[in-house]
């Protein structure tokens, strides 16, 4: 039976052409024309002045925190519902992640809850634009300004999403993106930090390259990392970036079709788009209420029997024993409920309308039984 995947990248001739060109040029490591081109074009797409490519989205986040001087004894405010990398990078800085609940409508960090978590140790906030929907950035930036905190946007799932007409990633001090295979655009593995601050950009360039002084080879004045992207990855990125607006439109159209087909089902809640937001619906994720008749694990299995792949949402950080042991504890009713009831439906840009009709029809048939 034909299987509908949850996410697959859309690759075409241009990616192959660019990679071939990079191979033929022999510039396959982390220098080459595609790297500078990708950094320039992606940062300008985000309306920022600097783009610093990295080996993946996690190293982009770590690089941002290190550049802003996050260290032992500091606290960083993070949402309780996110991919673990957001939390792990704080721990890699020997700082303490401080969990915060999310907003029930758009699933991003709740500004009201942030206020409660601030003390003299707090140094930064990491809003995560979860599943492609932007966080409510105005109140977050206001809180940050008032308490002198950095804002690092985790935009790994939200390339091209907009908050009040502004692209995410360019609103806080540094914005971090991932180009993993299932993200809005991909380079296989890859990441990027964007910023309008030249000083941060310079420091990130040095830190990601072993901490080596740019004008004095093999001279180090700072302990760095190798977080570089290769020219091969950037070659794919340049080709993907040409299609980003087309991809986003396709994802938004998919979302609209899903919503119209599922709206008459009382036990399913489809994702919202706030009046101030343009979501890119990275993964189209719905909530399954109790009265539906089965939980999300069962629904996943029954859909898989029909050749339809789905994915659970992230687990709330606070329920994982690992994170409990390092002080990530507490009660977060909104993120716990959304994680329990949520399931991501197939969301690739390669998805056909007839696939979406088939998926929605199958879900509704399961609901009736
Ligand atoms: C994918 C993702 C990351 C990590 O990106 P990688 O490229 O896989 O390292 C970080 N944060 C969020 C929210 C993500 O979805």
Coordinates of C-alpha atoms and ligand atoms in Angstrom, one line a residue:
X1 CA 0.0 0.0 0.0
X2 CA 1.1 3.5 -0.7
X3 CA 2.2 5.2 2.4
X4 CA 1.7 8.9 3.1
X5 CA 4.8 10.1 5.1
X6 CA 4.5 12.8 7.8
X7 CA 7.2 14.9 6.2
X8 CA 9.5 14.5 3.3
X9 CA 11.8 17.1 1.7
X10 CA 11.0 18.5 -1.8
X11 CA 14.2 18.3 -3.8
X12 CA 14.6 18.9 -7.5
X13 CA 17.1 19.4 -10.3
X14 CA 18.5 22.7 -8.9
X15 CA 19.7 21.1 -5.7
X16 CA 21.5 18.4 -7.7
X17 CA 23.0 21.0 -10.1
X18 CA 24.3 23.1 -7.2
X19 CA 25.8 20.1 -5.4
X20 CA 27.4 18.9 -8.6
X21 CA 28.9 22.3 -9.1
X22 CA 30.3 22.4 -5.6
X23 CA 31.8 18.9 -6.1
X24 CA 33.4 19.8 -9.4
X25 CA 34.8 23.0 -7.9
X26 CA 36.5 20.8 -5.2
X27 CA 35.2 23.3 -2.6
X28 CA 33.3 20.7 -0.5
X29 CA 34.4 21.7 3.0
X30 CA 33.4 24.8 4.9
X31 CA 34.7 27.4 2.4
X32 CA 33.1 28.2 -0.9
X33 CA 30.7 30.4 -2.8
X34 CA 27.5 28.7 -1.8
X35 CA 28.2 29.4 1.9
X36 CA 28.5 33.2 1.5
X37 CA 25.6 33.2 -0.9
X38 CA 23.3 31.2 1.4
X39 CA 24.2 33.3 4.4
X40 CA 23.6 36.6 2.5
X41 CA 20.3 35.5 0.9
X42 CA 18.8 33.8 4.0
X43 CA 19.6 36.7 6.4
X44 CA 18.2 39.1 3.9
X45 CA 15.1 36.9 3.6
X46 CA 14.7 37.3 7.4
X47 CA 15.3 41.1 7.1
X48 CA 18.5 40.9 9.1
X49 CA 21.9 42.2 8.3
X50 CA 24.0 39.1 9.3
X51 CA 23.7 35.4 8.7
X52 CA 26.1 32.9 10.4
X53 CA 25.7 29.4 9.0
X54 CA 26.2 26.4 11.3
X55 CA 26.3 22.6 11.2
X56 CA 22.7 22.3 12.6
X57 CA 20.0 24.0 14.5
X58 CA 21.2 22.9 17.9
X59 CA 24.7 24.3 17.3
X60 CA 23.1 27.5 16.1
X61 CA 21.3 27.8 19.5
X62 CA 24.4 26.9 21.5
X63 CA 26.4 29.4 19.5
X64 CA 23.9 32.2 20.2
X65 CA 23.8 31.5 24.0
X66 CA 27.7 31.3 24.2
X67 CA 28.0 34.6 22.2
X68 CA 25.6 36.3 24.6
X69 CA 27.7 35.0 27.5
X70 CA 25.3 32.6 29.1
X71 CA 27.2 30.7 31.8
X72 CA 27.0 28.8 35.1
X73 CA 24.7 30.4 37.6
X74 CA 22.5 32.0 34.9
X75 CA 18.9 31.2 34.3
X76 CA 17.3 31.0 30.9
X77 CA 13.5 31.0 30.5
X78 CA 12.3 28.3 28.0
X79 CA 8.9 26.8 27.1
X80 CA 7.8 23.5 28.6
X81 CA 6.7 22.2 25.2
X82 CA 9.5 22.2 22.6
X83 CA 12.1 19.9 21.0
X84 CA 14.7 18.9 23.7
X85 CA 17.5 20.8 21.9
X86 CA 16.1 24.1 23.2
X87 CA 16.6 22.9 26.7
X88 CA 19.9 20.9 26.2
X89 CA 21.8 23.9 24.8
X90 CA 21.1 25.8 28.1
X91 CA 22.4 22.9 30.0
X92 CA 25.5 22.8 27.8
X93 CA 26.2 26.3 28.9
X94 CA 26.0 25.1 32.6
X95 CA 23.0 27.4 33.0
X96 CA 19.6 26.5 34.4
X97 CA 16.6 26.2 32.1
X98 CA 13.5 27.6 33.8
X99 CA 10.3 26.1 32.4
X100 CA 7.3 28.2 31.5
X101 CA 3.9 27.1 30.3
X102 CA 2.6 27.8 26.8
X103 CA -0.5 29.7 25.5
X104 CA -3.4 27.4 24.8
X105 CA -4.3 29.1 21.4
X106 CA -1.0 29.3 19.6
X107 CA 1.2 26.9 21.8
X108 CA 4.1 29.4 22.2
X109 CA 5.6 30.5 25.5
X110 CA 3.1 32.5 27.6
X111 CA 4.3 36.0 28.3
X112 CA 2.2 36.1 31.5
X113 CA 4.0 33.1 32.9
X114 CA 7.4 34.5 31.9
X115 CA 6.8 37.4 34.3
X116 CA 6.5 35.0 37.3
X117 CA 9.8 33.3 36.5
X118 CA 12.1 36.2 36.5
X119 CA 14.6 36.8 39.3
X120 CA 18.1 38.3 39.6
X121 CA 19.7 35.2 37.9
X122 CA 17.6 35.4 34.8
X123 CA 19.7 36.3 31.7
X124 CA 17.6 35.3 28.6
X125 CA 14.4 34.1 27.2
X126 CA 14.1 31.5 24.4
X127 CA 10.7 31.8 22.7
X128 CA 10.1 28.8 20.4
X129 CA 7.8 29.4 17.4
X130 CA 6.3 26.0 17.8
X131 CA 5.0 24.1 14.7
X132 CA 5.4 27.2 12.6
X133 CA 3.2 29.7 14.6
X134 CA 5.0 32.8 15.9
X135 CA 5.1 33.6 19.6
X136 CA 3.5 36.9 20.9
X137 CA 6.7 38.8 20.6
X138 CA 5.7 42.4 21.6
X139 CA 5.1 41.5 25.3
X140 CA 8.1 39.2 25.3
X141 CA 10.4 42.0 24.0
X142 CA 8.8 44.4 26.5
X143 CA 9.5 42.1 29.5
X144 CA 13.1 41.6 28.2
X145 CA 13.7 45.3 27.9
X146 CA 12.4 46.0 31.3
X147 CA 14.5 43.3 33.0
X148 CA 17.6 43.7 30.7
X149 CA 17.3 40.1 29.3
X150 CA 18.4 38.7 25.9
X151 CA 15.9 37.2 23.6
X152 CA 17.1 34.2 21.4
X153 CA 14.4 33.1 19.0
X154 CA 14.2 29.4 18.3
X155 CA 12.8 29.6 14.8
X156 CA 13.8 26.1 13.8
X157 CA 10.2 25.3 12.8
X158 CA 9.1 28.7 11.5
X159 CA 11.2 29.9 8.5
X160 CA 9.2 32.8 6.9
X161 CA 6.5 33.0 9.7
X162 CA 5.5 36.6 10.5
X163 CA 4.6 38.5 13.7
X164 CA 2.7 41.7 12.9
X165 CA 4.3 41.6 9.4
X166 CA 7.9 41.0 10.7
X167 CA 9.7 37.8 9.9
X168 CA 10.5 35.7 13.0
X169 CA 14.2 35.3 13.8
X170 CA 14.9 39.0 13.2
X171 CA 12.9 40.2 16.2
X172 CA 15.0 39.2 19.2
X173 CA 18.8 39.6 19.7
X174 CA 19.6 36.5 17.7
X175 CA 17.3 34.1 15.7
X176 CA 18.2 30.5 15.2
X177 CA 17.1 28.2 12.4
X178 CA 17.4 24.5 11.6
X179 CA 17.7 23.0 8.1
X180 CA 17.1 19.4 9.1
X181 CA 15.4 17.2 6.5
X182 CA 11.9 17.8 7.7
X183 CA 12.1 21.5 8.3
X184 CA 10.5 24.2 6.0
X185 CA 13.6 24.3 3.9
X186 CA 16.5 21.8 4.3
X187 CA 20.2 21.4 3.7
X188 CA 20.2 17.8 5.0
X189 CA 21.7 18.9 8.3
X190 CA 22.3 22.6 8.9
X191 CA 21.5 25.7 10.8
X192 CA 21.8 29.5 10.8
X193 CA 21.9 32.3 13.3
X194 CA 20.6 35.7 12.1
X195 CA 21.1 39.0 13.8
X196 CA 21.2 42.8 13.2
X197 CA 24.1 43.2 15.7
X198 CA 27.5 43.3 14.1
X199 CA 29.4 42.5 17.3
X200 CA 27.4 39.3 17.9
X201 CA 27.9 38.3 14.3
X202 CA 31.7 38.7 14.5
X203 CA 31.8 36.8 17.7
X204 CA 29.7 33.9 16.3
X205 CA 32.0 33.7 13.3
X206 CA 35.0 33.3 15.5
X207 CA 33.4 30.9 18.0
X208 CA 32.0 28.6 15.3
X209 CA 35.5 28.4 13.8
X210 CA 37.6 27.1 16.8
X211 CA 37.8 30.5 18.3
X212 CA 40.5 31.4 15.8
X213 CA 41.4 35.0 15.3
X214 CA 40.1 36.0 11.8
X215 CA 43.3 37.9 10.8
X216 CA 45.8 35.6 12.5
X217 CA 45.7 31.9 11.6
X218 CA 46.1 29.4 14.4
X219 CA 46.0 32.1 17.0
X220 CA 43.3 31.6 19.6
X221 CA 42.0 34.1 22.2
X222 CA 38.7 32.3 23.0
X223 CA 37.8 28.6 23.4
X224 CA 35.7 27.8 20.3
X225 CA 33.9 25.0 18.5
X226 CA 33.8 23.6 15.0
X227 CA 30.1 24.4 14.2
X228 CA 30.7 25.1 10.4
X229 CA 28.3 24.3 7.6
X230 CA 29.8 22.7 4.4
X231 CA 29.6 24.2 0.9
X232 CA 27.7 21.1 -0.1
X233 CA 25.0 21.8 2.5
X234 CA 24.9 25.4 1.5
X235 CA 24.6 24.4 -2.2
X236 CA 21.3 22.6 -1.4
X237 CA 20.2 25.6 0.8
X238 CA 20.6 28.1 -2.0
X239 CA 18.4 26.0 -4.2
X240 CA 15.8 25.5 -1.5
X241 CA 15.7 29.1 -0.6
X242 CA 14.5 29.9 -4.2
X243 CA 11.4 27.9 -3.4
X244 CA 10.7 29.0 0.1
X245 CA 7.7 31.2 -0.6
X246 CA 6.2 28.5 -2.8
X247 CA 6.7 25.9 0.0
X248 CA 5.1 28.2 2.6
X249 CA 2.1 28.9 0.3
X250 CA 1.7 25.2 -0.2
X251 CA 1.8 24.5 3.6
X252 CA -0.8 27.3 4.2
X253 CA -3.0 25.9 1.5
X254 CA -2.7 22.4 3.0
X255 CA -3.7 23.8 6.4
X256 CA -6.7 25.5 5.0
X257 CA -7.9 22.4 3.3
X258 CA -7.4 20.3 6.4
X259 CA -9.3 22.9 8.5
X260 CA -12.2 23.0 6.1
X261 CA -12.5 19.2 6.0
X262 CA -12.2 18.7 9.7
X263 CA -14.3 21.6 10.9
X264 CA -17.5 19.7 11.3
X265 CA -15.9 17.2 13.6
X266 CA -16.8 18.4 17.2
X267 CA -14.1 16.3 18.8
X268 CA -11.2 17.7 16.8
X269 CA -9.6 21.1 17.4
X270 CA -7.7 22.4 14.4
X271 CA -4.7 24.8 14.9
X272 CA -5.4 28.5 15.2
X273 CA -3.8 31.4 13.5
X274 CA -3.8 34.5 15.7
X275 CA -4.9 37.8 14.1
X276 CA -1.3 39.1 14.5
X277 CA 0.3 36.0 13.0
X278 CA 1.3 34.4 9.7
X279 CA 1.9 30.8 10.5
X280 CA 3.8 28.5 8.2
X281 CA 2.1 25.4 9.6
X282 CA 5.4 23.5 9.7
X283 CA 3.6 20.3 11.0
X284 CA -0.2 20.4 10.8
X285 CA -1.1 19.4 14.4
X286 CA -4.6 18.8 15.7
X287 CA -6.0 18.1 19.1
X288 CA -8.1 15.0 19.7
X289 CA -10.6 15.3 22.5
X290 CA -11.8 12.6 24.8
X291 CA -15.2 12.2 23.2
X292 CA -13.4 11.3 19.9
X293 CA -13.4 7.7 21.2
X294 CA -9.7 6.9 21.1
X295 CA -6.4 8.5 22.2
X296 CA -3.7 9.8 19.9
X297 CA -1.6 6.6 20.2
X298 CA -4.5 4.5 19.1
X299 CA -5.3 6.9 16.3
X300 CA -1.7 6.8 15.1
X301 CA -1.9 3.0 14.9
X302 CA -5.2 2.9 13.1
X303 CA -4.1 5.5 10.6
X304 CA -0.9 3.7 10.0
X305 CA -2.9 0.5 9.2
X306 CA -4.4 2.7 6.4
X307 CA -1.0 3.8 5.2
X308 CA -1.1 7.2 6.8
X309 CA 1.8 8.2 9.0
X310 CA 1.4 10.6 11.9
X311 CA 3.6 11.8 14.7
X312 CA 3.0 12.6 18.4
X313 CA 3.7 16.0 19.7
X314 CA 6.8 16.6 21.9
X315 CA 6.6 15.4 25.5
X316 CA 6.4 18.2 28.0
X317 CA 9.9 18.7 29.5
X318 CA 8.6 18.5 33.1
X319 CA 7.3 15.0 32.8
X320 CA 10.6 13.4 31.7
X321 CA 12.5 12.0 34.7
X322 CA 15.9 13.1 33.2
X323 CA 14.9 16.8 33.3
X324 CA 13.2 16.5 36.7
X325 CA 16.6 15.5 38.2
X326 CA 18.1 18.8 37.0
X327 CA 15.5 21.1 38.4
X328 CA 13.1 21.2 35.4
X329 CA 10.0 20.5 37.6
X330 CA 6.6 21.9 38.2
X331 CA 3.1 21.7 36.9
X332 CA 2.2 23.1 33.5
X333 CA -1.4 22.2 32.7
X334 CA -1.6 23.8 29.2
X335 CA 1.5 22.1 27.7
X336 CA 0.6 18.8 29.4
X337 CA -2.9 18.8 27.9
X338 CA -1.8 19.8 24.4
X339 CA 1.0 17.2 24.3
X340 CA -1.5 14.5 25.4
X341 CA -4.2 15.5 22.9
X342 CA -2.0 16.5 20.0
X343 CA -1.0 14.6 16.8
X344 CA 0.8 15.9 13.7
X345 CA -0.8 14.9 10.4
X346 CA 1.2 14.6 7.1
X347 CA 2.5 18.0 6.2
X348 CA 4.9 17.8 3.3
X349 CA 4.8 20.3 0.5
X350 CA 4.7 17.2 -1.8
X351 CA 1.3 16.3 -0.3
X352 CA -1.6 16.2 -2.9
X353 CA -5.1 17.5 -2.2
X354 CA -6.5 14.0 -2.8
X355 CA -4.2 12.8 0.0
X356 CA -5.7 15.3 2.4
X357 CA -9.2 14.3 1.4
X358 CA -8.3 10.7 2.1
X359 CA -6.6 11.4 5.4
X360 CA -9.6 13.5 6.7
X361 CA -12.1 10.9 5.5
X362 CA -10.2 8.2 7.3
X363 CA -10.0 10.1 10.5
X364 CA -13.7 10.9 10.5
X365 CA -14.6 7.2 9.8
X366 CA -12.5 6.2 12.9
X367 CA -14.3 8.8 15.0
X368 CA -17.7 7.3 14.1
X369 CA -16.9 3.8 15.3
Ligands
LIG1 C1 14.6 20.9 14.9 C2 14.6 21.7 16.0 C3 15.8 22.1 16.7 C4 17.2 21.5 16.4 O1 17.6 21.5 15.1 P1 18.6 20.4 14.5 O2 19.0 21.0 13.2 O3 17.9 19.1 14.5 O4 19.8 20.4 15.5 C5 15.8 23.0 17.7 N1 14.6 23.5 18.2 C6 13.4 23.1 17.6 C7 12.2 23.8 18.1 C8 13.4 22.2 16.5 O5 12.2 21.9 16.0

